[in-house]
mmCIF file of C-alpha atoms in Angstrom:
data_model
loop_
_atom_site.group_PDB
_atom_site.id
_atom_site.type_symbol
_atom_site.label_atom_id
_atom_site.label_comp_id
_atom_site.label_asym_id
_atom_site.label_seq_id
_atom_site.Cartn_x
_atom_site.Cartn_y
_atom_site.Cartn_z
ATOM 1 C CA MET A 1 45.856 -18.341 106.630
ATOM 2 C CA ALA A 2 43.385 -17.710 103.730
ATOM 3 C CA VAL A 3 41.940 -14.242 103.363
ATOM 4 C CA SER A 4 38.406 -14.416 101.916
ATOM 5 C CA ASN A 5 37.524 -11.829 99.284
ATOM 6 C CA PRO A 6 34.289 -10.003 100.232
ATOM 7 C CA ALA A 7 33.564 -8.911 96.567
ATOM 8 C CA ARG A 8 33.730 -12.470 95.406
ATOM 9 C CA SER A 9 31.522 -13.745 98.200
ATOM 10 C CA ARG A 10 29.019 -10.891 97.339
ATOM 11 C CA GLY A 11 28.950 -11.916 93.767
ATOM 12 C CA ARG A 12 28.348 -15.479 94.659
ATOM 13 C CA THR A 13 25.468 -14.587 97.081
ATOM 14 C CA ARG A 14 23.982 -12.352 94.493
ATOM 15 C CA TRP A 15 24.177 -15.160 91.784
ATOM 16 C CA LEU A 16 22.530 -17.536 94.160
ATOM 17 C CA VAL A 17 19.734 -15.079 95.084
ATOM 18 C CA ILE A 18 18.953 -14.443 91.314
ATOM 19 C CA ALA A 19 19.097 -18.218 90.585
ATOM 20 C CA ALA A 20 16.635 -18.875 93.389
ATOM 21 C CA ILE A 21 14.274 -16.161 92.144
ATOM 22 C CA VAL A 22 14.397 -17.330 88.496
ATOM 23 C CA LEU A 23 13.791 -21.032 89.756
ATOM 24 C CA GLY A 24 10.755 -19.787 91.808
ATOM 25 C CA VAL A 25 9.309 -17.972 88.967
ATOM 26 C CA ALA A 26 9.734 -20.956 86.659
ATOM 27 C CA VAL A 27 8.034 -23.303 89.074
ATOM 28 C CA PHE A 28 5.253 -20.844 89.580
ATOM 29 C CA VAL A 29 4.637 -20.368 85.761
ATOM 30 C CA GLY A 30 4.890 -24.200 85.376
ATOM 31 C CA ALA A 31 2.457 -24.984 87.951
ATOM 32 C CA ASN A 32 -0.089 -22.542 86.586
ATOM 33 C CA ALA A 33 0.369 -23.887 83.044
ATOM 34 C CA HIS A 34 -0.296 -27.285 84.330
ATOM 35 C CA LEU A 35 -3.346 -26.145 86.110
ATOM 36 C CA ILE A 36 -4.705 -24.548 82.950
ATOM 37 C CA TYR A 37 -3.920 -27.616 80.811
ATOM 38 C CA VAL A 38 -5.681 -29.973 83.310
ATOM 39 C CA SER A 39 -8.829 -27.784 83.424
ATOM 40 C CA PHE A 40 -9.299 -27.844 79.710
ATOM 41 C CA ALA A 41 -8.148 -31.561 79.284
ATOM 42 C CA SER A 42 -10.449 -32.951 81.894
ATOM 43 C CA GLN A 43 -13.911 -31.956 80.822
ATOM 44 C CA PRO A 44 -16.315 -33.995 82.809
ATOM 45 C CA ALA A 45 -19.014 -35.947 80.932
ATOM 46 C CA CYS A 46 -22.600 -34.929 81.293
ATOM 47 C CA VAL A 47 -24.284 -36.621 84.398
ATOM 48 C CA ASP A 48 -27.961 -37.041 85.259
ATOM 49 C CA HIS A 49 -29.323 -33.930 86.842
ATOM 50 C CA ALA A 50 -32.538 -32.213 87.341
ATOM 51 C CA LYS A 51 -33.388 -30.111 84.207
ATOM 52 C CA PRO A 52 -34.193 -26.410 84.906
ATOM 53 C CA GLY A 53 -37.593 -26.180 86.258
ATOM 54 C CA GLU A 54 -38.061 -29.899 87.416
ATOM 55 C CA MET A 55 -38.443 -30.497 91.012
ATOM 56 C CA ARG A 56 -36.598 -33.410 92.576
ATOM 57 C CA ALA A 57 -36.293 -33.857 96.159
ATOM 58 C CA GLY A 58 -32.931 -33.147 97.405
ATOM 59 C CA GLN A 59 -31.347 -32.286 94.204
ATOM 60 C CA TYR A 60 -30.345 -29.058 92.465
ATOM 61 C CA SER A 61 -30.648 -28.262 88.820
ATOM 62 C CA ALA A 62 -28.139 -26.658 86.583
ATOM 63 C CA ALA A 63 -28.615 -23.019 85.779
ATOM 64 C CA LYS A 64 -27.782 -23.590 82.200
ATOM 65 C CA SER A 65 -26.924 -27.276 81.029
ATOM 66 C CA SER A 66 -24.076 -27.678 78.584
ATOM 67 C CA CYS A 67 -25.423 -31.142 77.279
#
């Protein structure tokens, strides 16, 4: 009959918990880095919109146009 070693089991559990935390932090950082990259890489082109002060039925105008 094999007797389990509680110290060895505790060490393995601690290692698994630390590995899971490190993996979770890495996924979180990677996802945020990807969101920042996509936000800068996908600048939309200028679209036709009402200029500030123009009145068009059913349309809003940009507060400050970038183009």
